[in-house]
């Protein structure tokens, strides 16, 4: 079944138009992208290694909203699809929402503080080869060795800055 995505105008309003996954986004239109950073109570971040088919790099969980999903529904669906983890939407905190014109996307980024038993996760093998907990310095090292997705690392730095501004350690 082909995945369908909703299109938005520049002000993040639904246009009623859709495109199929893989089709180019028409000029003046945007799609919704979501990302989540999951942090344990001990300060480790849940990191996934993408499958070889998806470039094999390390990243956080995220994806595209499907037709009819808002960003909160989309990130809950991505967490369920990629990790097999059910989360209560009330546990998620939106920490950044941005329009990225050059990519024609609206990016909503969420934060979730939750201790997750990695052995109980059911990974979507087409997308995720394995997951682990990492400290920020370990993520930084992966990035400097070109093993962490650039755009995910940039957003991770934004999360750390947001946490600092919130007075969180």
PDB file of C-alpha atoms in Angstrom:
ATOM      1  CA  UNK A   1       0.000   0.000   0.000  1.00  0.00           C
ATOM      2  CA  UNK A   2       1.351   3.410  -0.977  1.00  0.00           C
ATOM      3  CA  UNK A   3       1.831   5.920   1.829  1.00  0.00           C
ATOM      4  CA  UNK A   4       0.006   9.216   1.301  1.00  0.00           C
ATOM      5  CA  UNK A   5       1.157  12.514   2.816  1.00  0.00           C
ATOM      6  CA  UNK A   6      -0.811  15.699   3.390  1.00  0.00           C
ATOM      7  CA  UNK A   7       0.421  18.969   1.928  1.00  0.00           C
ATOM      8  CA  UNK A   8       0.550  22.250   3.827  1.00  0.00           C
ATOM      9  CA  UNK A   9       0.896  25.855   2.748  1.00  0.00           C
ATOM     10  CA  UNK A  10       3.638  28.180   3.994  1.00  0.00           C
ATOM     11  CA  UNK A  11       1.584  29.033   7.108  1.00  0.00           C
ATOM     12  CA  UNK A  12       1.257  25.347   8.098  1.00  0.00           C
ATOM     13  CA  UNK A  13      -2.368  25.118   7.011  1.00  0.00           C
ATOM     14  CA  UNK A  14      -3.624  21.955   5.342  1.00  0.00           C
ATOM     15  CA  UNK A  15      -4.336  22.530   1.656  1.00  0.00           C
ATOM     16  CA  UNK A  16      -6.483  19.438   1.077  1.00  0.00           C
ATOM     17  CA  UNK A  17      -3.843  18.206  -1.385  1.00  0.00           C
ATOM     18  CA  UNK A  18      -1.782  15.048  -0.965  1.00  0.00           C
ATOM     19  CA  UNK A  19       1.225  13.355  -2.513  1.00  0.00           C
ATOM     20  CA  UNK A  20       2.480   9.781  -2.537  1.00  0.00           C
ATOM     21  CA  UNK A  21       5.629   8.864  -0.598  1.00  0.00           C
ATOM     22  CA  UNK A  22       8.593   9.397  -2.907  1.00  0.00           C
ATOM     23  CA  UNK A  23       6.882  12.021  -5.056  1.00  0.00           C
ATOM     24  CA  UNK A  24       8.482  15.473  -5.061  1.00  0.00           C
ATOM     25  CA  UNK A  25       6.792  18.106  -2.933  1.00  0.00           C
ATOM     26  CA  UNK A  26       5.239  20.709  -5.267  1.00  0.00           C
ATOM     27  CA  UNK A  27       6.547  24.287  -5.138  1.00  0.00           C
ATOM     28  CA  UNK A  28       4.979  26.339  -2.354  1.00  0.00           C
ATOM     29  CA  UNK A  29       3.915  23.202  -0.466  1.00  0.00           C
ATOM     30  CA  UNK A  30       5.308  21.462   2.596  1.00  0.00           C
ATOM     31  CA  UNK A  31       5.063  18.087   4.317  1.00  0.00           C
ATOM     32  CA  UNK A  32       5.130  17.357   8.064  1.00  0.00           C
ATOM     33  CA  UNK A  33       8.225  15.689   9.548  1.00  0.00           C
ATOM     34  CA  UNK A  34       8.552  14.596  13.175  1.00  0.00           C
ATOM     35  CA  UNK A  35      11.418  13.569  15.442  1.00  0.00           C
ATOM     36  CA  UNK A  36      11.691  12.475  19.086  1.00  0.00           C
ATOM     37  CA  UNK A  37      14.543  12.351  21.559  1.00  0.00           C
ATOM     38  CA  UNK A  38      13.983   9.792  24.299  1.00  0.00           C
ATOM     39  CA  UNK A  39      16.032  10.298  27.465  1.00  0.00           C
ATOM     40  CA  UNK A  40      16.288   7.930  30.418  1.00  0.00           C
ATOM     41  CA  UNK A  41      16.096   9.244  33.970  1.00  0.00           C
ATOM     42  CA  UNK A  42      19.866   8.598  34.210  1.00  0.00           C
ATOM     43  CA  UNK A  43      20.623  10.950  31.287  1.00  0.00           C
ATOM     44  CA  UNK A  44      21.173   8.460  28.465  1.00  0.00           C
ATOM     45  CA  UNK A  45      19.517   8.949  25.077  1.00  0.00           C
ATOM     46  CA  UNK A  46      17.875   6.203  23.053  1.00  0.00           C
ATOM     47  CA  UNK A  47      19.756   5.949  19.776  1.00  0.00           C
ATOM     48  CA  UNK A  48      18.924   3.674  16.888  1.00  0.00           C
ATOM     49  CA  UNK A  49      21.151   2.367  14.172  1.00  0.00           C
ATOM     50  CA  UNK A  50      19.287   2.513  10.922  1.00  0.00           C
ATOM     51  CA  UNK A  51      19.136  -0.565   8.725  1.00  0.00           C
ATOM     52  CA  UNK A  52      21.630  -0.875   5.863  1.00  0.00           C
ATOM     53  CA  UNK A  53      18.755  -0.132   3.455  1.00  0.00           C
ATOM     54  CA  UNK A  54      18.224   3.181   5.305  1.00  0.00           C
ATOM     55  CA  UNK A  55      21.959   4.170   5.236  1.00  0.00           C
ATOM     56  CA  UNK A  56      23.185   2.303   8.359  1.00  0.00           C
ATOM     57  CA  UNK A  57      23.871   5.486  10.320  1.00  0.00           C
ATOM     58  CA  UNK A  58      22.888   6.241  13.889  1.00  0.00           C
ATOM     59  CA  UNK A  59      19.937   8.549  14.472  1.00  0.00           C
ATOM     60  CA  UNK A  60      16.965   9.223  16.656  1.00  0.00           C
ATOM     61  CA  UNK A  61      13.395   8.095  15.961  1.00  0.00           C
ATOM     62  CA  UNK A  62      11.367  10.074  13.460  1.00  0.00           C
ATOM     63  CA  UNK A  63       9.621  10.166  10.142  1.00  0.00           C
ATOM     64  CA  UNK A  64       6.851  11.723   8.079  1.00  0.00           C
ATOM     65  CA  UNK A  65       3.239  12.293   9.035  1.00  0.00           C
ATOM     66  CA  UNK A  66       0.827  10.191   7.017  1.00  0.00           C
ATOM     67  CA  UNK A  67      -2.430  11.437   5.544  1.00  0.00           C
ATOM     68  CA  UNK A  68      -4.799  12.497   8.329  1.00  0.00           C
ATOM     69  CA  UNK A  69      -2.176  12.554  11.106  1.00  0.00           C
ATOM     70  CA  UNK A  70      -1.183  15.647  13.035  1.00  0.00           C
ATOM     71  CA  UNK A  71       2.400  15.820  14.277  1.00  0.00           C
ATOM     72  CA  UNK A  72       1.655  14.354  17.723  1.00  0.00           C
ATOM     73  CA  UNK A  73      -0.194  11.410  16.185  1.00  0.00           C
ATOM     74  CA  UNK A  74       2.636  11.001  13.674  1.00  0.00           C
ATOM     75  CA  UNK A  75       5.398  10.820  16.282  1.00  0.00           C
ATOM     76  CA  UNK A  76       3.405   8.346  18.373  1.00  0.00           C
ATOM     77  CA  UNK A  77       2.940   6.231  15.223  1.00  0.00           C
ATOM     78  CA  UNK A  78       6.651   6.428  14.350  1.00  0.00           C
ATOM     79  CA  UNK A  79       7.660   5.358  17.869  1.00  0.00           C
ATOM     80  CA  UNK A  80       5.255   2.423  17.631  1.00  0.00           C
ATOM     81  CA  UNK A  81       6.339   1.447  14.091  1.00  0.00           C
ATOM     82  CA  UNK A  82      10.109   1.746  14.564  1.00  0.00           C
ATOM     83  CA  UNK A  83      10.450   0.648  18.204  1.00  0.00           C
ATOM     84  CA  UNK A  84       7.239  -1.235  19.005  1.00  0.00           C
ATOM     85  CA  UNK A  85       6.763   1.133  21.943  1.00  0.00           C
ATOM     86  CA  UNK A  86       3.391   2.532  22.944  1.00  0.00           C
ATOM     87  CA  UNK A  87       3.595   6.024  24.422  1.00  0.00           C
ATOM     88  CA  UNK A  88       0.914   8.220  25.907  1.00  0.00           C
ATOM     89  CA  UNK A  89       0.815  11.462  23.884  1.00  0.00           C
ATOM     90  CA  UNK A  90       0.696  13.342  27.208  1.00  0.00           C
ATOM     91  CA  UNK A  91       4.240  12.089  27.939  1.00  0.00           C
ATOM     92  CA  UNK A  92       5.628  13.889  24.888  1.00  0.00           C
ATOM     93  CA  UNK A  93       6.749  17.489  25.015  1.00  0.00           C
ATOM     94  CA  UNK A  94       7.046  19.556  21.844  1.00  0.00           C
ATOM     95  CA  UNK A  95      10.274  21.522  22.208  1.00  0.00           C
ATOM     96  CA  UNK A  96      10.716  22.889  18.698  1.00  0.00           C
ATOM     97  CA  UNK A  97       8.590  23.542  15.661  1.00  0.00           C
ATOM     98  CA  UNK A  98      10.213  24.922  12.508  1.00  0.00           C
ATOM     99  CA  UNK A  99       9.599  25.500   8.831  1.00  0.00           C
ATOM    100  CA  UNK A 100      12.574  24.515   6.690  1.00  0.00           C
ATOM    101  CA  UNK A 101      12.001  26.118   3.319  1.00  0.00           C
ATOM    102  CA  UNK A 102      14.902  24.476   1.457  1.00  0.00           C
ATOM    103  CA  UNK A 103      13.544  21.027   2.370  1.00  0.00           C
ATOM    104  CA  UNK A 104       9.860  22.015   2.099  1.00  0.00           C
ATOM    105  CA  UNK A 105       9.073  20.564   5.516  1.00  0.00           C
ATOM    106  CA  UNK A 106       7.581  21.534   8.815  1.00  0.00           C
ATOM    107  CA  UNK A 107       9.666  19.854  11.513  1.00  0.00           C
ATOM    108  CA  UNK A 108       8.171  19.188  14.935  1.00  0.00           C
ATOM    109  CA  UNK A 109      10.562  17.861  17.546  1.00  0.00           C
ATOM    110  CA  UNK A 110       9.495  16.100  20.710  1.00  0.00           C
ATOM    111  CA  UNK A 111      11.173  15.178  23.964  1.00  0.00           C
ATOM    112  CA  UNK A 112      10.265  12.148  26.068  1.00  0.00           C
ATOM    113  CA  UNK A 113      11.819  11.274  29.402  1.00  0.00           C
ATOM    114  CA  UNK A 114      11.168   7.599  29.955  1.00  0.00           C
ATOM    115  CA  UNK A 115      13.050   4.551  31.113  1.00  0.00           C
ATOM    116  CA  UNK A 116      12.587   1.983  28.365  1.00  0.00           C
ATOM    117  CA  UNK A 117      13.579  -1.670  28.571  1.00  0.00           C
ATOM    118  CA  UNK A 118      15.401  -2.193  25.274  1.00  0.00           C
ATOM    119  CA  UNK A 119      14.851  -5.953  25.441  1.00  0.00           C
ATOM    120  CA  UNK A 120      11.078  -5.425  25.234  1.00  0.00           C
ATOM    121  CA  UNK A 121      11.190  -3.312  22.089  1.00  0.00           C
ATOM    122  CA  UNK A 122      10.046  -4.781  18.773  1.00  0.00           C
ATOM    123  CA  UNK A 123      12.209  -3.115  16.162  1.00  0.00           C
ATOM    124  CA  UNK A 124      11.023  -2.544  12.608  1.00  0.00           C
ATOM    125  CA  UNK A 125      13.845  -4.451  10.909  1.00  0.00           C
ATOM    126  CA  UNK A 126      13.327  -2.668   7.553  1.00  0.00           C
ATOM    127  CA  UNK A 127      14.296   0.600   9.266  1.00  0.00           C
ATOM    128  CA  UNK A 128      16.149  -0.155  12.509  1.00  0.00           C
ATOM    129  CA  UNK A 129      18.945  -2.691  13.018  1.00  0.00           C
ATOM    130  CA  UNK A 130      19.415  -2.087  16.766  1.00  0.00           C
ATOM    131  CA  UNK A 131      18.993   0.432  19.577  1.00  0.00           C
ATOM    132  CA  UNK A 132      21.102   1.402  22.567  1.00  0.00           C
ATOM    133  CA  UNK A 133      21.401   4.020  25.291  1.00  0.00           C
ATOM    134  CA  UNK A 134      24.152   6.627  24.874  1.00  0.00           C
ATOM    135  CA  UNK A 135      25.506   9.591  26.767  1.00  0.00           C
ATOM    136  CA  UNK A 136      25.713  12.908  24.858  1.00  0.00           C
ATOM    137  CA  UNK A 137      29.511  12.574  24.536  1.00  0.00           C
ATOM    138  CA  UNK A 138      29.079   9.167  22.863  1.00  0.00           C
ATOM    139  CA  UNK A 139      26.632  10.670  20.352  1.00  0.00           C
ATOM    140  CA  UNK A 140      29.105  13.495  19.707  1.00  0.00           C
ATOM    141  CA  UNK A 141      31.854  10.941  19.059  1.00  0.00           C
ATOM    142  CA  UNK A 142      29.672   9.064  16.564  1.00  0.00           C
ATOM    143  CA  UNK A 143      28.929  12.312  14.760  1.00  0.00           C
ATOM    144  CA  UNK A 144      32.629  13.249  14.550  1.00  0.00           C
ATOM    145  CA  UNK A 145      33.324   9.790  13.082  1.00  0.00           C
ATOM    146  CA  UNK A 146      30.575  10.419  10.440  1.00  0.00           C
ATOM    147  CA  UNK A 147      28.380   7.660  11.869  1.00  0.00           C
ATOM    148  CA  UNK A 148      25.485   9.803  13.149  1.00  0.00           C
ATOM    149  CA  UNK A 149      23.078  11.496  10.740  1.00  0.00           C
ATOM    150  CA  UNK A 150      24.063  15.154  10.357  1.00  0.00           C
ATOM    151  CA  UNK A 151      20.576  16.639  10.584  1.00  0.00           C
ATOM    152  CA  UNK A 152      19.674  14.454  13.577  1.00  0.00           C
ATOM    153  CA  UNK A 153      22.848  15.590  15.354  1.00  0.00           C
ATOM    154  CA  UNK A 154      22.027  19.254  14.666  1.00  0.00           C
ATOM    155  CA  UNK A 155      18.610  18.723  16.223  1.00  0.00           C
ATOM    156  CA  UNK A 156      20.173  16.852  19.160  1.00  0.00           C
ATOM    157  CA  UNK A 157      22.310  19.942  19.861  1.00  0.00           C
ATOM    158  CA  UNK A 158      19.136  22.050  19.767  1.00  0.00           C
ATOM    159  CA  UNK A 159      17.565  19.696  22.305  1.00  0.00           C
ATOM    160  CA  UNK A 160      20.567  20.043  24.630  1.00  0.00           C
ATOM    161  CA  UNK A 161      20.353  23.840  24.311  1.00  0.00           C
ATOM    162  CA  UNK A 162      16.596  23.749  25.022  1.00  0.00           C
ATOM    163  CA  UNK A 163      17.204  21.598  28.124  1.00  0.00           C
ATOM    164  CA  UNK A 164      19.831  24.087  29.298  1.00  0.00           C
ATOM    165  CA  UNK A 165      17.429  27.020  28.771  1.00  0.00           C
ATOM    166  CA  UNK A 166      14.773  25.105  30.746  1.00  0.00           C
ATOM    167  CA  UNK A 167      17.230  24.708  33.629  1.00  0.00           C
ATOM    168  CA  UNK A 168      17.375  20.934  33.137  1.00  0.00           C
ATOM    169  CA  UNK A 169      20.610  19.028  33.603  1.00  0.00           C
TER     170      UNK A 169
END
